[in-house]
Amino acid sequence: MKFQLSLPRSQNRRFILLFAVLSLVLAFALPGRADEPYARSRDYDLQHSKIALRFDMAQKEVLGDVTHSISILRDGISRLAFDSVDLSIKSVTVNKSAAHFETTADKLLVSLPSAAKIGDKFSVSITYEGKPRKGLYFILPDKDYPDRPSQIWSQGESEDTRYYIPTYDYPDDRLTTETILTVPAAWITISNGKLLSVKDAGNGLKTWTWKESVPSSTYLITVVAGEFDELKNSWGGIPVTYYAPKGRGDRLPINYGRTPEMIELFSKKLGVDYPWEKYSQVMVDDFVAGGMENSSATTNTSSSLVEPKLSTEYLTGQDGLISHELGHQWFGDLVTCKDWGDIWLNEGFATFMEFVWMESHFGKDQGDYERWEAARQWFDSGDLWNKPIVRHDFNDAGIFDGNSYTKGGWVLYMLRHQLGEEAFYGGLKHYLEVNRGKNAVTADLAKAVEEATHTDLDQFFNQWIYGAGAPKLQLSYAYDDAKHQLALNVKQTHKVEGHVGLFAFPTTVEIATAAGSKSFPITVSKLEEVFNFPAESAPLMVLFDKGGHVLKSAEFQKGKKEWVYQLKNAPDLGDRADAVVALGKLKNDEEALNAIGDALRIDKALGLRVIAADTLGETGSPAAAKYLLATLASNDAPSVRNRAANALGNIKGDASAASKLESIAKSDSSFRTQAAALQSIGKLKTAGAFTVLEAAVASDSPDDVLRKAALRALGTLGDDKAVPLLKRWAAVGKPTDSRTAAIRSLGQLQKDNKDLTKEIESYLTEPRFSVRMASIFALGTRGDASAIPALESLLNGGDLSIELAPMIKGQIERLKQPAALKEGRGGAGAGGQKPDSSDASSVNEKLDHLERLIQEMSERLKSIETRLPPPKQ
Ligand SMILES: [Zn+2]
């Protein structure tokens, strides 16, 4: 789960942080809860499982028959414990003789005939039934959605396989599998490994047998069955297959067609060929994650099947998700973290492999852009700051966080930069070869890279992996004309406490003068230090950490002219992006805006132009509007124009902007730009907004992108006459995405209407997770305290996943703030956090901003690998 939530920058960073990061990220993106931080001590080695499953669709039940081949690891064991939750165990045999067994809330305990010895082998067969709350999900047509294709799919990580198979359910054991699935004859199935056979099973059923002969952990077992379209491809003689829910097969090539090229790149870079017998990717509806890297058979959300007409508007398509899950096939599946505390060995690497693909396929600028954004995002998530990447005290808060993903990926990038490409990949090859088919901890990685490169990495791992934080720096320089010398002052300003220490890192300073540019390697290690460099004449540009290869934040004291020069002349995107941000802080300064406007128009990197558009919007300055309007008038790439339309939504009081946005909102060559314009006119409350939005709701577009944008914008617009229209689109039977947009907007309108509150409450118990989520937030937004009992009963309901609880609690807190709610002010923060200002209009502006932010985030969340709680069955 990549955590690719690139939060738009805002003047109200603290506010965003509190609300968006705490409330949303906690709720959406940290749900990979793992109960056991440390690996278990094992009594037995589970070597092979034969897993035969049938399904009772009407009851949403699984009927299972598993046979585990087990080898005993210690003397005197007389009972075997399997993880098993809510499964009704019918019978158990040990070596084909009936065995005594008992069950607890989360275990199946099977007695052995007598105390066993190390190396003794047993075959344990278990017949069972269950109606899984988690682990296995049934997505079937029903009266409201009669045409949806049937799908059954599993999601094992972190510890959910035990909800549909009684097994050893922790990563520190590996087994081969044979999966035998009996399903309706018209269905197809996907599981780990090779397909051995498909046989008629009578009664309109067929039995599919899959065999995985490369061992992996139980959380990587996958079971998918249903009505799917299939597309076949290959890489190096290995089958590469893609599956879409029936009827959407035409979306596979454009979104997934680059997979073989990725497999080729990763195999070459890592020096270890793709290690499994096949690679399939199956896209399923209502998936509880963005993507899941099951061994040889990834499952992804079907929202990654973007309609072809729309997918061309995304510069990097779905490649982030696809390369992430593919990267896991080496890091996570072939070599698996031994315990959840070392999950960064899975997620940090998968995040790094995304970057490897982006850089290779889309070029260095795109790689630099993603890395620069990732660093900014990580620094914005304040709750990650004082936590080390490797830690074992995570419990409820989860470990699938921005440290495991974003910072983990960044640390690997830094390691590559410090060691050099060849040595770094030599180290990874050694790590993969030594640990192939094993479970690893961070020390195994450090040791392997040291062995391969003869470089001591203790300090590197100590500060970046076992320590917390990252350097925050204050930089300034003075030029001495007489000595022809430049003195650069470097100060580490972050608080040294807890796990956060002073940082030591090598970096490069580049000084550009009229005579040319010179680079100087330095090592920063002290609290404060002055570095002296020769310089022929006063510098035109001083770059610290040229190219941005260290995860850091820096305040570099430079004048406007220097920033402008840097924006025009720095060769690397990161240095130009820093200049855009610095110039943006000057707000209404014409020269600064002009420089950013030029960058928006002509910079060679799309990413930099996107940053320029965002930054112009964030100034909120009417003087910035003309640059954004010029971009909208151009024939530019949709990825830039849509950001310009979005940015204009932050600039109030410019009539030409309002009219241009309305015209784009009605019609444009780019759907995403049109959608952004719809949002912006809602936000600016332009004169014609309601009519334009109403028409957009009625219009059809790829993936309903315009309807969804308009439904959301109607909430932001705040005109109560939208209520009947929103109610129609919130109703059961409408497409889920349109429903969630409409429900969220209903939260913002007719806040005194108790009947409307009741109507939103009725959606709290729906099967579809995203609808429940939208309803919870909508109720919080309304400020109608009459919703508290409904939220509390949801909170106390037995089937509630722990992951949802913090979010519901946050909304209840919001509703309990008495003064704020009646007047519709404030109280927007999660967990009772209040906005900075008590001024009503400024608070409302912030709320508007948050509404948009939440929507942008939830759009992004769909394409990332999040682990969400299950829908209520
Ligand atoms: Zn991942």
Short mmCIF file of C-alpha atoms in Angstrom, two decimals, residues 452-715:
data_model
loop_
_atom_site.label_atom_id
_atom_site.label_comp_id
_atom_site.label_asym_id
_atom_site.label_seq_id
_atom_site.Cartn_x
_atom_site.Cartn_y
_atom_site.Cartn_z
CA ALA A 452 28.56 -7.85 -1.43
CA THR A 453 29.92 -4.32 -1.26
CA HIS A 454 32.46 -4.40 1.60
CA THR A 455 30.90 -1.20 2.85
CA ASP A 456 30.09 -0.82 6.52
CA LEU A 457 26.45 0.18 6.81
CA ASP A 458 25.95 0.20 10.59
CA GLN A 459 25.60 3.95 10.84
CA PHE A 460 23.35 4.10 7.80
CA PHE A 461 20.94 1.47 9.15
CA ASN A 462 21.10 2.87 12.67
CA GLN A 463 20.02 6.35 11.75
CA TRP A 464 17.61 5.63 8.92
CA ILE A 465 16.02 2.30 9.90
CA TYR A 466 16.40 1.75 13.64
CA GLY A 467 16.40 5.47 14.42
CA ALA A 468 13.54 7.87 13.63
CA GLY A 469 13.05 11.21 11.89
CA ALA A 470 15.15 12.79 9.19
CA PRO A 471 17.36 15.87 9.09
CA LYS A 472 15.69 19.26 9.22
CA LEU A 473 18.23 21.82 8.16
CA GLN A 474 18.80 25.54 8.19
CA LEU A 475 21.21 26.68 5.50
CA SER A 476 22.84 30.00 4.74
CA TYR A 477 26.04 31.22 3.14
CA ALA A 478 28.33 34.22 2.92
CA TYR A 479 30.68 35.07 0.07
CA ASP A 480 34.02 36.67 0.83
CA ASP A 481 35.06 38.74 -2.18
CA ALA A 482 38.62 39.22 -0.99
CA LYS A 483 39.29 35.54 -0.25
CA HIS A 484 37.18 34.26 -3.16
CA GLN A 485 35.62 31.94 -0.69
CA LEU A 486 32.11 30.86 0.12
CA ALA A 487 31.23 29.84 3.67
CA LEU A 488 28.18 27.60 3.90
CA ASN A 489 26.55 27.25 7.29
CA VAL A 490 24.67 23.99 7.89
CA LYS A 491 22.61 23.58 11.03
CA GLN A 492 20.50 20.59 12.03
CA THR A 493 17.43 22.15 13.63
CA HIS A 494 15.28 19.15 14.49
CA LYS A 495 14.92 18.25 18.13
CA VAL A 496 17.30 15.50 19.16
CA GLU A 497 15.24 13.28 21.42
CA GLY A 498 13.86 9.77 21.68
CA HIS A 499 14.76 7.82 18.58
CA VAL A 500 15.71 10.96 16.65
CA GLY A 501 19.41 11.77 16.67
CA LEU A 502 21.77 14.02 14.75
CA PHE A 503 22.25 12.75 11.21
CA ALA A 504 25.46 12.03 9.37
CA PHE A 505 25.31 11.86 5.61
CA PRO A 506 27.47 12.49 2.57
CA THR A 507 26.16 15.00 0.07
CA THR A 508 27.17 17.36 -2.70
CA VAL A 509 27.28 21.14 -2.77
CA GLU A 510 27.28 22.76 -6.19
CA ILE A 511 28.28 26.37 -6.70
CA ALA A 512 27.51 28.11 -9.97
CA THR A 513 29.34 31.31 -10.81
CA ALA A 514 29.77 33.22 -14.04
CA ALA A 515 32.76 30.95 -14.67
CA GLY A 516 30.70 27.77 -14.50
CA SER A 517 29.61 25.17 -11.95
CA LYS A 518 31.71 23.22 -9.51
CA SER A 519 30.70 20.36 -7.23
CA PHE A 520 32.10 19.64 -3.79
CA PRO A 521 31.46 16.47 -1.80
CA ILE A 522 30.95 17.05 1.93
CA THR A 523 29.77 15.04 4.91
CA VAL A 524 27.32 16.61 7.31
CA SER A 525 27.52 15.20 10.82
CA LYS A 526 27.43 18.00 13.38
CA LEU A 527 24.74 20.08 14.98
CA GLU A 528 26.16 23.13 13.23
CA GLU A 529 29.10 23.42 10.88
CA VAL A 530 30.63 25.83 8.38
CA PHE A 531 31.99 24.48 5.10
CA ASN A 532 34.32 26.67 3.06
CA PHE A 533 34.56 26.45 -0.72
CA PRO A 534 36.61 28.34 -3.29
CA ALA A 535 34.55 30.46 -5.69
CA GLU A 536 35.95 32.74 -8.37
CA SER A 537 33.18 35.25 -8.01
CA ALA A 538 29.93 35.81 -6.15
CA PRO A 539 27.72 32.77 -6.75
CA LEU A 540 24.71 32.78 -9.03
CA MET A 541 23.38 29.62 -7.44
CA VAL A 542 24.33 27.46 -4.46
CA LEU A 543 22.77 24.02 -4.32
CA PHE A 544 23.00 21.98 -1.14
CA ASP A 545 22.42 18.27 -1.77
CA LYS A 546 22.24 18.93 -5.48
CA GLY A 547 19.47 16.88 -7.06
CA GLY A 548 17.87 16.10 -3.68
CA HIS A 549 19.32 12.70 -2.84
CA VAL A 550 18.92 12.90 0.95
CA LEU A 551 15.56 12.64 2.72
CA LYS A 552 15.56 16.02 4.44
CA SER A 553 13.73 19.29 4.76
CA ALA A 554 15.76 22.46 4.41
CA GLU A 555 15.21 26.16 4.89
CA PHE A 556 17.84 27.75 2.67
CA GLN A 557 18.11 31.50 3.14
CA LYS A 558 18.31 32.88 -0.37
CA GLY A 559 17.10 36.02 -2.08
CA LYS A 560 14.34 36.15 -4.66
CA LYS A 561 16.81 36.60 -7.53
CA GLU A 562 18.67 33.47 -6.52
CA TRP A 563 15.49 31.41 -6.40
CA VAL A 564 14.45 32.70 -9.81
CA TYR A 565 17.86 31.82 -11.19
CA GLN A 566 17.64 28.38 -9.62
CA LEU A 567 14.18 27.74 -11.05
CA LYS A 568 15.45 28.62 -14.52
CA ASN A 569 18.84 26.95 -14.39
CA ALA A 570 19.06 24.09 -11.91
CA PRO A 571 19.43 20.90 -13.94
CA ASP A 572 17.52 18.59 -11.55
CA LEU A 573 13.78 18.70 -10.93
CA GLY A 574 14.10 18.59 -7.14
CA ASP A 575 16.14 21.83 -7.03
CA ARG A 576 13.73 23.59 -9.35
CA ALA A 577 10.76 22.34 -7.32
CA ASP A 578 12.34 23.74 -4.14
CA ALA A 579 12.64 27.09 -5.91
CA VAL A 580 8.96 27.01 -6.92
CA VAL A 581 7.95 26.43 -3.30
CA ALA A 582 10.23 29.20 -2.01
CA LEU A 583 8.92 31.67 -4.60
CA GLY A 584 5.33 30.67 -3.89
CA LYS A 585 5.78 31.82 -0.30
CA LEU A 586 6.26 35.38 -1.59
CA LYS A 587 2.51 35.30 -2.48
CA ASN A 588 1.71 38.46 -4.46
CA ASP A 589 5.20 39.24 -5.68
CA GLU A 590 4.89 39.81 -9.43
CA GLU A 591 8.41 38.69 -10.28
CA ALA A 592 8.06 35.50 -8.24
CA LEU A 593 4.67 34.68 -9.77
CA ASN A 594 6.04 35.37 -13.20
CA ALA A 595 8.91 32.95 -12.68
CA ILE A 596 6.51 30.23 -11.52
CA GLY A 597 4.21 31.06 -14.43
CA ASP A 598 7.11 30.61 -16.85
CA ALA A 599 7.93 27.27 -15.27
CA LEU A 600 4.29 26.20 -15.62
CA ARG A 601 4.46 27.08 -19.31
CA ILE A 602 7.87 25.89 -20.43
CA ASP A 603 9.64 23.68 -17.92
CA LYS A 604 10.78 20.47 -19.60
CA ALA A 605 9.36 18.25 -16.85
CA LEU A 606 5.61 17.68 -16.56
CA GLY A 607 6.03 17.04 -12.85
CA LEU A 608 7.60 20.44 -12.27
CA ARG A 609 4.80 22.09 -14.21
CA VAL A 610 2.25 20.33 -12.03
CA ILE A 611 4.05 21.62 -8.93
CA ALA A 612 4.02 25.11 -10.45
CA ALA A 613 0.26 24.94 -11.07
CA ASP A 614 -0.45 23.76 -7.53
CA THR A 615 1.79 26.43 -6.06
CA LEU A 616 0.15 29.25 -8.04
CA GLY A 617 -3.21 28.08 -6.73
CA GLU A 618 -1.96 27.96 -3.17
CA THR A 619 -0.87 31.58 -3.28
CA GLY A 620 -4.57 32.40 -3.63
CA SER A 621 -3.39 35.53 -5.39
CA PRO A 622 -5.57 36.95 -8.18
CA ALA A 623 -2.32 37.88 -9.93
CA ALA A 624 -1.60 34.15 -10.29
CA ALA A 625 -4.81 33.52 -12.22
CA LYS A 626 -3.56 34.70 -15.60
CA TYR A 627 -0.83 32.04 -15.70
CA LEU A 628 -3.28 29.29 -14.90
CA LEU A 629 -5.76 30.63 -17.45
CA ALA A 630 -3.07 30.64 -20.11
CA THR A 631 -2.45 26.96 -19.42
CA LEU A 632 -6.14 26.20 -19.67
CA ALA A 633 -6.30 28.02 -22.98
CA SER A 634 -3.40 25.94 -24.31
CA ASN A 635 -3.35 22.55 -25.89
CA ASP A 636 -1.35 21.16 -23.05
CA ALA A 637 -1.25 17.66 -21.55
CA PRO A 638 -4.38 16.79 -19.53
CA SER A 639 -2.20 16.10 -16.48
CA VAL A 640 -1.11 19.76 -16.43
CA ARG A 641 -4.38 21.36 -17.52
CA ASN A 642 -6.40 19.49 -14.93
CA ARG A 643 -4.13 20.79 -12.18
CA ALA A 644 -4.50 24.31 -13.51
CA ALA A 645 -8.30 23.98 -13.37
CA ASN A 646 -7.99 22.64 -9.87
CA ALA A 647 -5.63 25.43 -8.77
CA LEU A 648 -7.95 28.14 -10.08
CA GLY A 649 -10.52 26.93 -7.58
CA ASN A 650 -8.37 28.51 -4.86
CA ILE A 651 -8.36 31.95 -6.42
CA LYS A 652 -11.37 34.02 -5.54
CA GLY A 653 -12.70 37.18 -7.13
CA ASP A 654 -11.45 36.77 -10.68
CA ALA A 655 -14.35 37.02 -13.13
CA SER A 656 -12.46 35.72 -16.13
CA ALA A 657 -11.34 32.67 -14.16
CA ALA A 658 -14.92 31.94 -13.12
CA SER A 659 -16.23 32.19 -16.65
CA LYS A 660 -13.40 30.10 -18.12
CA LEU A 661 -13.97 27.41 -15.49
CA GLU A 662 -17.69 27.33 -16.22
CA SER A 663 -17.02 26.94 -19.90
CA ILE A 664 -14.52 24.11 -19.33
CA ALA A 665 -16.92 22.48 -16.88
CA LYS A 666 -19.47 22.29 -19.69
CA SER A 667 -17.14 20.90 -22.30
CA ASP A 668 -13.47 20.10 -22.74
CA SER A 669 -11.24 17.69 -24.62
CA SER A 670 -10.01 16.31 -21.29
CA PHE A 671 -12.45 14.62 -18.94
CA ARG A 672 -10.21 15.10 -15.94
CA THR A 673 -9.83 18.81 -16.66
CA GLN A 674 -13.57 19.10 -16.99
CA ALA A 675 -14.03 17.27 -13.69
CA ALA A 676 -11.53 19.57 -11.98
CA ALA A 677 -13.39 22.60 -13.36
CA LEU A 678 -16.67 21.24 -11.99
CA GLN A 679 -15.11 21.01 -8.57
CA SER A 680 -13.62 24.46 -8.80
CA ILE A 681 -16.86 26.19 -9.79
CA GLY A 682 -18.54 24.55 -6.80
CA LYS A 683 -15.81 25.82 -4.59
CA LEU A 684 -15.86 29.34 -6.01
CA LYS A 685 -19.69 29.32 -6.00
CA THR A 686 -19.77 30.88 -9.45
CA ALA A 687 -23.03 32.39 -10.71
CA GLY A 688 -23.88 29.57 -13.11
CA ALA A 689 -22.50 26.77 -10.95
CA PHE A 690 -25.75 25.07 -10.00
CA THR A 691 -27.04 24.77 -13.56
CA VAL A 692 -23.71 23.51 -14.87
CA LEU A 693 -23.39 20.96 -12.07
CA GLU A 694 -26.94 19.73 -12.49
CA ALA A 695 -26.32 19.15 -16.20
CA ALA A 696 -23.05 17.34 -15.46
CA VAL A 697 -24.84 14.97 -13.06
CA ALA A 698 -27.17 14.06 -15.90
CA SER A 699 -24.35 13.49 -18.38
CA ASP A 700 -22.54 10.25 -19.11
CA SER A 701 -18.76 10.07 -19.14
CA PRO A 702 -16.06 7.40 -18.85
CA ASP A 703 -16.21 5.84 -15.40
CA ASP A 704 -18.81 8.50 -14.52
CA VAL A 705 -15.95 10.88 -13.85
CA LEU A 706 -18.05 14.00 -14.51
CA ARG A 707 -21.08 12.85 -12.56
CA LYS A 708 -18.98 12.01 -9.52
CA ALA A 709 -17.20 15.37 -9.66
CA ALA A 710 -20.48 17.25 -10.01
CA LEU A 711 -22.14 15.35 -7.16
CA ARG A 712 -19.26 16.26 -4.89
CA ALA A 713 -19.20 19.84 -6.06
CA LEU A 714 -22.90 20.22 -5.23
CA GLY A 715 -21.98 19.65 -1.59
#
